[in-house]
GROMACS .gro file of C-alpha atoms in nm:
model
  356
    1MET     CA    1   2.210  -5.289   1.196
    2GLN     CA    2   2.356  -5.610   1.149
    3HIS     CA    3   2.534  -5.717   0.818
    4THR     CA    4   2.713  -6.016   0.652
    5ARG     CA    5   3.080  -6.057   0.578
    6VAL     CA    6   3.315  -6.336   0.473
    7ILE     CA    7   3.639  -6.369   0.664
    8VAL     CA    8   3.955  -6.586   0.603
    9THR     CA    9   4.004  -6.729   0.944
   10HIS     CA   10   4.343  -6.887   0.870
   11TYR     CA   11   4.555  -6.907   0.570
   12GLY     CA   12   4.478  -7.239   0.372
   13GLY     CA   13   4.196  -7.385   0.177
   14PRO     CA   14   3.836  -7.301   0.103
   15ASP     CA   15   3.768  -7.417   0.449
   16ALA     CA   16   3.931  -7.102   0.562
   17LEU     CA   17   3.632  -6.888   0.453
   18ARG     CA   18   3.383  -6.826   0.727
   19VAL     CA   19   3.056  -6.601   0.716
   20VAL     CA   20   2.999  -6.404   1.001
   21GLU     CA   21   2.727  -6.149   1.124
   22GLU     CA   22   2.815  -5.832   1.298
   23GLU     CA   23   2.742  -5.474   1.320
   24CYS     CA   24   2.737  -5.290   1.007
   25PRO     CA   25   3.022  -5.035   0.951
   26GLU     CA   26   3.010  -4.675   1.019
   27PRO     CA   27   3.182  -4.425   0.758
   28LYS     CA   28   3.465  -4.201   0.884
   29ASN     CA   29   3.559  -3.870   0.781
   30ASN     CA   30   3.583  -3.847   0.389
   31GLU     CA   31   3.455  -4.203   0.382
   32VAL     CA   32   3.130  -4.351   0.221
   33ARG     CA   33   2.965  -4.649   0.317
   34VAL     CA   34   2.873  -4.875   0.021
   35ARG     CA   35   2.615  -5.165   0.004
   36VAL     CA   36   2.768  -5.417  -0.223
   37LEU     CA   37   2.585  -5.534  -0.492
   38ALA     CA   38   2.844  -5.742  -0.675
   39ALA     CA   39   3.212  -5.852  -0.587
   40GLY     CA   40   3.442  -6.022  -0.816
   41VAL     CA   41   3.595  -6.375  -0.729
   42SER     CA   42   3.963  -6.376  -0.857
   43LEU     CA   43   4.288  -6.592  -0.834
   44PRO     CA   44   4.437  -6.313  -0.622
   45ASP     CA   45   4.179  -6.397  -0.380
   46LEU     CA   46   4.272  -6.753  -0.364
   47LEU     CA   47   4.647  -6.657  -0.322
   48MET     CA   48   4.554  -6.428  -0.045
   49ARG     CA   49   4.368  -6.693   0.100
   50GLU     CA   50   4.655  -6.912   0.112
   51GLY     CA   51   4.866  -6.639   0.243
   52VAL     CA   52   5.123  -6.600  -0.054
   53HIS     CA   53   5.003  -6.305  -0.246
   54PRO     CA   54   5.218  -5.980  -0.170
   55GLU     CA   55   4.890  -5.803  -0.060
   56THR     CA   56   4.804  -6.090   0.183
   57ARG     CA   57   4.646  -5.916   0.493
   58PRO     CA   58   4.696  -6.066   0.856
   59VAL     CA   59   4.427  -6.290   0.948
   60PRO     CA   60   4.123  -6.262   0.993
   61PHE     CA   61   4.066  -6.062   0.692
   62THR     CA   62   3.770  -5.995   0.445
   63PRO     CA   63   3.876  -6.111   0.090
   64GLY     CA   64   3.760  -5.942  -0.232
   65TRP     CA   65   3.953  -5.717  -0.467
   66ASP     CA   66   3.679  -5.554  -0.667
   67LEU     CA   67   3.304  -5.438  -0.626
   68VAL     CA   68   2.996  -5.242  -0.767
   69GLY     CA   69   2.756  -5.118  -0.508
   70VAL     CA   70   2.524  -4.834  -0.414
   71VAL     CA   71   2.627  -4.540  -0.203
   72ASP     CA   72   2.438  -4.607   0.137
   73ARG     CA   73   2.572  -4.356   0.409
   74LEU     CA   74   2.813  -4.057   0.367
   75GLY     CA   75   3.077  -3.976   0.627
   76ALA     CA   76   3.177  -3.640   0.731
   77GLY     CA   77   3.362  -3.425   0.466
   78THR     CA   78   3.237  -3.592   0.164
   79SER     CA   79   3.086  -3.379  -0.115
   80GLY     CA   80   2.959  -3.453  -0.464
   81ILE     CA   81   2.819  -3.777  -0.392
   82GLU     CA   82   2.455  -3.881  -0.319
   83PRO     CA   83   2.330  -4.169  -0.143
   84GLY     CA   84   2.179  -4.432  -0.425
   85GLN     CA   85   2.452  -4.344  -0.656
   86VAL     CA   86   2.610  -4.657  -0.810
   87VAL     CA   87   2.982  -4.681  -0.795
   88ALA     CA   88   3.278  -4.920  -0.848
   89ALA     CA   89   3.596  -4.947  -0.654
   90LEU     CA   90   3.923  -5.177  -0.622
   91PRO     CA   91   3.970  -5.215  -0.244
   92ILE     CA   92   4.198  -5.498  -0.295
   93SER     CA   93   4.043  -5.649   0.022
   94GLY     CA   94   3.699  -5.618   0.193
   95ALA     CA   95   3.466  -5.654  -0.105
   96TYR     CA   96   3.305  -6.012   0.032
   97ALA     CA   97   3.055  -5.817   0.262
   98GLU     CA   98   2.703  -5.641   0.261
   99PHE     CA   99   2.853  -5.310   0.360
  100ILE     CA  100   3.202  -5.169   0.324
  101CYS     CA  101   3.348  -4.827   0.411
  102LEU     CA  102   3.586  -4.662   0.159
  103PRO     CA  103   3.753  -4.332   0.103
  104GLN     CA  104   3.553  -4.116  -0.131
  105HIS     CA  105   3.836  -4.064  -0.362
  106GLU     CA  106   3.847  -4.448  -0.442
  107LEU     CA  107   3.495  -4.464  -0.577
  108VAL     CA  108   3.414  -4.432  -0.961
  109PRO     CA  109   3.055  -4.380  -1.084
  110VAL     CA  110   2.888  -4.634  -1.290
  111PRO     CA  111   2.643  -4.520  -1.547
  112SER     CA  112   2.301  -4.636  -1.508
  113GLY     CA  113   2.141  -4.927  -1.634
  114LEU     CA  114   2.452  -5.166  -1.639
  115ASP     CA  115   2.441  -5.510  -1.491
  116ALA     CA  116   2.638  -5.497  -1.165
  117ALA     CA  117   2.816  -5.840  -1.215
  118GLU     CA  118   2.927  -5.732  -1.557
  119ALA     CA  119   3.015  -5.402  -1.449
  120VAL     CA  120   3.235  -5.528  -1.163
  121SER     CA  121   3.409  -5.750  -1.421
  122LEU     CA  122   3.571  -5.442  -1.552
  123VAL     CA  123   3.728  -5.315  -1.204
  124LEU     CA  124   4.001  -5.586  -1.205
  125ASN     CA  125   3.994  -5.805  -1.509
  126TYR     CA  126   3.920  -5.523  -1.771
  127VAL     CA  127   4.129  -5.258  -1.643
  128THR     CA  128   4.424  -5.512  -1.605
  129ALA     CA  129   4.364  -5.628  -1.967
  130TYR     CA  130   4.326  -5.267  -2.091
  131GLN     CA  131   4.644  -5.154  -1.907
  132MET     CA  132   4.853  -5.450  -2.043
  133LEU     CA  133   4.745  -5.385  -2.389
  134HIS     CA  134   4.781  -4.997  -2.423
  135HIS     CA  135   5.040  -4.907  -2.153
  136SER     CA  136   5.279  -5.221  -2.082
  137ALA     CA  137   5.253  -5.386  -2.456
  138ARG     CA  138   5.164  -5.051  -2.652
  139VAL     CA  139   4.990  -5.278  -2.903
  140ALA     CA  140   4.930  -5.161  -3.252
  141PRO     CA  141   4.677  -5.291  -3.511
  142GLY     CA  142   4.793  -5.603  -3.711
  143GLN     CA  143   5.021  -5.726  -3.439
  144ARG     CA  144   5.018  -6.102  -3.294
  145ALA     CA  145   4.945  -6.171  -2.937
  146LEU     CA  146   4.934  -6.491  -2.738
  147ILE     CA  147   4.703  -6.492  -2.447
  148HIS     CA  148   4.732  -6.763  -2.161
  149GLY     CA  149   4.443  -6.867  -1.979
  150ALA     CA  150   4.241  -6.709  -2.256
  151SER     CA  151   3.885  -6.823  -2.145
  152GLY     CA  152   3.929  -6.704  -1.777
  153GLY     CA  153   3.848  -6.366  -1.650
  154VAL     CA  154   4.162  -6.157  -1.742
  155GLY     CA  155   4.209  -6.364  -2.059
  156SER     CA  156   3.833  -6.325  -2.195
  157ALA     CA  157   3.900  -5.938  -2.146
  158LEU     CA  158   4.224  -5.943  -2.325
  159LEU     CA  159   4.051  -6.126  -2.625
  160GLN     CA  160   3.774  -5.888  -2.621
  161LEU     CA  161   3.969  -5.567  -2.617
  162GLY     CA  162   4.242  -5.715  -2.827
  163ARG     CA  163   3.994  -5.755  -3.090
  164LEU     CA  164   3.887  -5.389  -3.074
  165ALA     CA  165   4.261  -5.304  -3.097
  166GLY     CA  166   4.273  -5.510  -3.433
  167LEU     CA  167   4.525  -5.789  -3.301
  168GLU     CA  168   4.566  -6.132  -3.456
  169MET     CA  169   4.530  -6.365  -3.149
  170TYR     CA  170   4.602  -6.692  -3.014
  171GLY     CA  171   4.489  -6.811  -2.694
  172THR     CA  172   4.594  -7.114  -2.469
  173CYS     CA  173   4.297  -7.306  -2.300
  174SER     CA  174   4.145  -7.654  -2.231
  175ALA     CA  175   3.951  -7.824  -2.463
  176ARG     CA  176   3.635  -7.700  -2.289
  177GLY     CA  177   3.733  -7.320  -2.313
  178ALA     CA  178   3.811  -7.353  -2.696
  179SER     CA  179   3.483  -7.269  -2.835
  180ALA     CA  180   3.473  -6.951  -2.610
  181VAL     CA  181   3.802  -6.851  -2.722
  182SER     CA  182   3.717  -6.911  -3.073
  183ASP     CA  183   3.401  -6.710  -3.051
  184LEU     CA  184   3.609  -6.423  -2.905
  185GLY     CA  185   3.831  -6.391  -3.229
  186ALA     CA  186   4.126  -6.609  -3.128
  187ILE     CA  187   4.267  -6.917  -3.236
  188PRO     CA  188   4.257  -7.176  -2.959
  189ILE     CA  189   4.557  -7.380  -2.846
  190ASP     CA  190   4.505  -7.670  -2.610
  191TYR     CA  191   4.763  -7.642  -2.358
  192ARG     CA  192   4.722  -8.001  -2.244
  193GLN     CA  193   4.758  -8.153  -2.572
  194LEU     CA  194   4.998  -7.906  -2.773
  195ASP     CA  195   5.340  -7.744  -2.701
  196PHE     CA  196   5.222  -7.396  -2.727
  197VAL     CA  197   5.575  -7.256  -2.825
  198GLN     CA  198   5.581  -7.526  -3.124
  199GLU     CA  199   5.229  -7.443  -3.217
  200ILE     CA  200   5.295  -7.069  -3.233
  201ARG     CA  201   5.603  -7.117  -3.448
  202ARG     CA  202   5.393  -7.343  -3.657
  203LEU     CA  203   5.107  -7.106  -3.687
  204THR     CA  204   5.319  -6.778  -3.725
  205GLY     CA  205   5.646  -6.872  -3.839
  206GLU     CA  206   5.868  -6.629  -3.641
  207GLY     CA  207   5.652  -6.599  -3.322
  208VAL     CA  208   5.418  -6.312  -3.182
  209ASP     CA  209   5.475  -5.955  -3.084
  210VAL     CA  210   5.366  -6.002  -2.737
  211VAL     CA  211   5.270  -6.270  -2.485
  212PHE     CA  212   5.046  -6.194  -2.182
  213ASP     CA  213   5.141  -6.458  -1.902
  214GLY     CA  214   4.948  -6.476  -1.585
  215ILE     CA  215   5.097  -6.804  -1.484
  216GLY     CA  216   5.437  -6.687  -1.361
  217GLY     CA  217   5.734  -6.887  -1.263
  218ALA     CA  218   5.939  -7.088  -1.522
  219HIS     CA  219   5.640  -7.047  -1.748
  220ILE     CA  220   5.753  -6.704  -1.845
  221TRP     CA  221   6.067  -6.833  -1.983
  222ARG     CA  222   5.862  -7.051  -2.201
  223SER     CA  223   5.654  -6.763  -2.313
  224ARG     CA  224   5.948  -6.555  -2.395
  225GLN     CA  225   6.042  -6.859  -2.659
  226ALA     CA  226   5.713  -6.785  -2.838
  227LEU     CA  227   5.803  -6.422  -2.913
  228ARG     CA  228   5.958  -6.307  -3.223
  229PRO     CA  229   6.279  -6.084  -3.200
  230GLY     CA  230   6.188  -5.756  -3.031
  231GLY     CA  231   5.872  -5.888  -2.875
  232ARG     CA  232   5.772  -5.883  -2.512
  233VAL     CA  233   5.621  -6.099  -2.242
  234VAL     CA  234   5.371  -5.905  -2.005
  235ALA     CA  235   5.386  -6.080  -1.676
  236TYR     CA  236   5.111  -6.032  -1.424
  237GLY     CA  237   5.022  -6.329  -1.239
  238LEU     CA  238   5.154  -6.613  -1.025
  239THR     CA  239   4.872  -6.899  -1.081
  240SER     CA  240   5.158  -7.146  -1.102
  241SER     CA  241   5.172  -7.124  -0.725
  242LEU     CA  242   4.839  -7.291  -0.693
  243SER     CA  243   4.759  -7.647  -0.803
  244GLY     CA  244   4.371  -7.747  -0.788
  245GLY     CA  245   4.299  -7.412  -0.620
  246ARG     CA  246   4.560  -7.496  -0.313
  247LEU     CA  247   4.902  -7.368  -0.291
  248ALA     CA  248   5.138  -7.599  -0.471
  249PRO     CA  249   5.396  -7.780  -0.272
  250GLY     CA  250   5.722  -7.577  -0.197
  251ARG     CA  251   5.544  -7.251  -0.297
  252ARG     CA  252   5.470  -7.092   0.067
  253HIS     CA  253   5.680  -6.780   0.023
  254ARG     CA  254   5.515  -6.462  -0.049
  255TYR     CA  255   5.753  -6.290  -0.239
  256ARG     CA  256   5.909  -6.597  -0.430
  257GLY     CA  257   5.722  -6.499  -0.729
  258ILE     CA  258   5.838  -6.147  -0.736
  259ALA     CA  259   6.214  -6.267  -0.712
  260ILE     CA  260   6.156  -6.492  -1.023
  261PHE     CA  261   5.997  -6.190  -1.198
  262ALA     CA  262   6.310  -5.984  -1.122
  263LEU     CA  263   6.523  -6.270  -1.261
  264TYR     CA  264   6.351  -6.269  -1.585
  265ILE     CA  265   6.323  -5.926  -1.636
  266ALA     CA  266   6.708  -5.915  -1.612
  267GLY     CA  267   6.766  -6.186  -1.820
  268GLY     CA  268   6.537  -6.069  -2.104
  269ARG     CA  269   6.755  -5.746  -2.127
  270LEU     CA  270   7.096  -5.905  -2.115
  271LEU     CA  271   7.026  -6.215  -2.344
  272PRO     CA  272   7.033  -6.157  -2.727
  273GLY     CA  273   6.718  -6.150  -2.921
  274ARG     CA  274   6.576  -5.837  -2.773
  275LYS     CA  275   6.291  -6.029  -2.626
  276ARG     CA  276   6.192  -5.844  -2.288
  277VAL     CA  277   5.987  -5.959  -1.986
  278VAL     CA  278   5.787  -5.666  -1.860
  279PRO     CA  279   5.598  -5.684  -1.530
  280TYR     CA  280   5.239  -5.562  -1.459
  281SER     CA  281   5.049  -5.506  -1.131
  282ILE     CA  282   4.740  -5.341  -1.128
  283GLN     CA  283   4.785  -5.225  -0.762
  284TRP     CA  284   5.099  -5.079  -0.783
  285LEU     CA  285   5.007  -4.890  -1.121
  286LYS     CA  286   4.701  -4.766  -0.934
  287ARG     CA  287   4.890  -4.663  -0.642
  288LEU     CA  288   5.146  -4.477  -0.852
  289ARG     CA  289   4.901  -4.335  -1.099
  290PRO     CA  290   4.540  -4.331  -0.936
  291ALA     CA  291   4.399  -4.083  -1.208
  292LEU     CA  292   4.510  -4.327  -1.490
  293PHE     CA  293   4.336  -4.625  -1.318
  294ARG     CA  294   4.016  -4.396  -1.312
  295GLN     CA  295   4.036  -4.296  -1.650
  296ASP     CA  296   4.091  -4.650  -1.780
  297LEU     CA  297   3.797  -4.772  -1.595
  298ILE     CA  298   3.577  -4.490  -1.690
  299ALA     CA  299   3.681  -4.563  -2.043
  300LEU     CA  300   3.590  -4.931  -2.010
  301LEU     CA  301   3.240  -4.854  -1.852
  302ASP     CA  302   3.175  -4.640  -2.177
  303LEU     CA  303   3.257  -4.937  -2.386
  304LEU     CA  304   3.012  -5.162  -2.175
  305GLU     CA  305   2.739  -4.904  -2.198
  306GLN     CA  306   2.810  -4.890  -2.569
  307ALA     CA  307   2.786  -5.286  -2.591
  308LYS     CA  308   3.142  -5.281  -2.743
  309ILE     CA  309   3.235  -5.533  -2.488
  310LYS     CA  310   3.048  -5.809  -2.315
  311PRO     CA  311   3.204  -5.969  -2.004
  312LEU     CA  312   3.155  -6.348  -1.974
  313ILE     CA  313   2.989  -6.450  -1.644
  314ALA     CA  314   3.084  -6.782  -1.550
  315GLN     CA  315   2.850  -6.794  -1.244
  316ARG     CA  316   2.670  -6.574  -0.993
  317PHE     CA  317   2.690  -6.702  -0.620
  318PRO     CA  318   2.515  -6.545  -0.329
  319LEU     CA  319   2.771  -6.383  -0.070
  320ALA     CA  320   2.699  -6.677   0.172
  321GLU     CA  321   2.843  -6.923  -0.078
  322ALA     CA  322   3.203  -6.769  -0.123
  323ARG     CA  323   3.324  -7.090  -0.045
  324ARG     CA  324   3.165  -7.282  -0.329
  325ALA     CA  325   3.278  -6.984  -0.554
  326HIS     CA  326   3.641  -7.054  -0.445
  327GLU     CA  327   3.616  -7.411  -0.495
  328LEU     CA  328   3.483  -7.377  -0.855
  329LEU     CA  329   3.772  -7.117  -0.944
  330GLY     CA  330   4.012  -7.358  -0.796
  331LYS     CA  331   3.912  -7.635  -1.019
  332GLY     CA  332   4.007  -7.451  -1.332
  333SER     CA  333   3.859  -7.425  -1.657
  334VAL     CA  334   3.631  -7.149  -1.565
  335THR     CA  335   3.474  -6.950  -1.878
  336GLY     CA  336   3.467  -6.584  -1.765
  337LYS     CA  337   3.420  -6.425  -1.412
  338ILE     CA  338   3.279  -6.562  -1.109
  339VAL     CA  339   3.081  -6.301  -0.910
  340LEU     CA  340   2.946  -6.290  -0.557
  341VAL     CA  341   2.599  -6.095  -0.577
  342SER     CA  342   2.359  -5.951  -0.299
  343ASN     CA  343   2.043  -6.154  -0.262
  344ALA     CA  344   1.826  -5.887  -0.441
  345LEU     CA  345   2.031  -5.968  -0.751
  346ARG     CA  346   2.035  -6.344  -0.768
  347ALA     CA  347   1.743  -6.392  -0.990
  348ALA     CA  348   1.691  -6.034  -1.100
  349ALA     CA  349   1.755  -5.931  -1.446
  350THR     CA  350   1.678  -5.572  -1.393
  351PRO     CA  351   1.951  -5.321  -1.314
  352PRO     CA  352   2.045  -5.349  -0.944
  353TRP     CA  353   1.929  -4.998  -0.833
  354LYS     CA  354   1.579  -5.070  -0.966
  355THR     CA  355   1.539  -5.383  -0.724
  356SER     CA  356   1.397  -5.367  -0.375
   0.00000   0.00000   0.00000
C-alpha cells in the first residue's frame, strides 16, 4: 500500500519541502502504525527545515512535532491497544505523513468525540503552556504575566490556561491579533507601536511576576526588564532566528541560541534584583519525565472534553499543501494553530473516527 509524506530535501526555505509517494511503513516489535488525522505546523518545524533547531534531523527527513491519529496496525509485542483507537503523540519529527510507526509507549489515548485539529493543538502548544505555567513558573492566582506572541499557538494556549489559573495577563501582539488577545482575557500590547517594557511599567507600576518569552536572543534580557524584583522569565523558543519565516542573517548555528540561554541564566542569578531566567524545553522534559508529559496531556484533553479550553485554529491545510502552511506561518501574525489534516477531515465537522 502506498502513502504520502512530506520530506525536507535540503535545509532552507519552504521550497525545501517535497511531497513523495512511497510504500506504507510496517510496524516493528512494540510499535504501532498510526493513520495521521491531524499534524501540527509549528515554528520548531520551520527552524528544523532551516537546519538550525537542536532537534534537526539529517536530510532528507519528514517534519512534524505533533499528531493525532487512529491506530491502524499493531506490531508484535503490543498489548492493551486496539485498531481504530484514537491517539496523540509528540514524535518531534515524522508527523507530516499519512502513516507513521511509533513505539506504543509514545501514544496517549484521546477521548472520543474531540475534533482532531483541536486535540493536536494540545500536544505541543498546550502542554508547553501548561508545563511552563505550573512547573517552570509555578504561578498563583492574582499574579501578573506577560506573554509574548500572545495570539500565536503557544501564546493563545498560555492565555486560556492563564485565565483558568486566575492570572492578570498582558500580551504582546500585532494590531491584527489584538482583538483575539483581548477576547482571551489579556491586555494587548502592540509591539510594533509600543515599547513593551515601558508599557508594562506604566500599566503595573513595578512590573510582572513572570514573562513567557519564545523569541530568544537579546529579547530575553528585554523581558527581564519587565519583571518585578523576584520575578522570572521562562524562555522557551528561538523565533528571533527567523525573519519572514526564513533564517535571519548570521544565525546559521544550531547551538547559538542555547549558548545565549546559558549566558542569560547565569546573568539572572548573578545580577541584583533577583530576576531569574528559567529555560524550558518540552522535548527534554518529556525525555527526563515521560510520565509527567503523559499526565499533563491527559489533563489537557480532559479540559478540552469539558469545553474549559478551546484551541484557536488559524487554518487547516491538506497534507500535500505543507509548503503553503509553512509560508503562511512564516509571514507571522497567525492567530492560533495551523494544522495539516487528512483529506477525510478537510470539509468534515464530524469527529475524525466517524468519517469514511
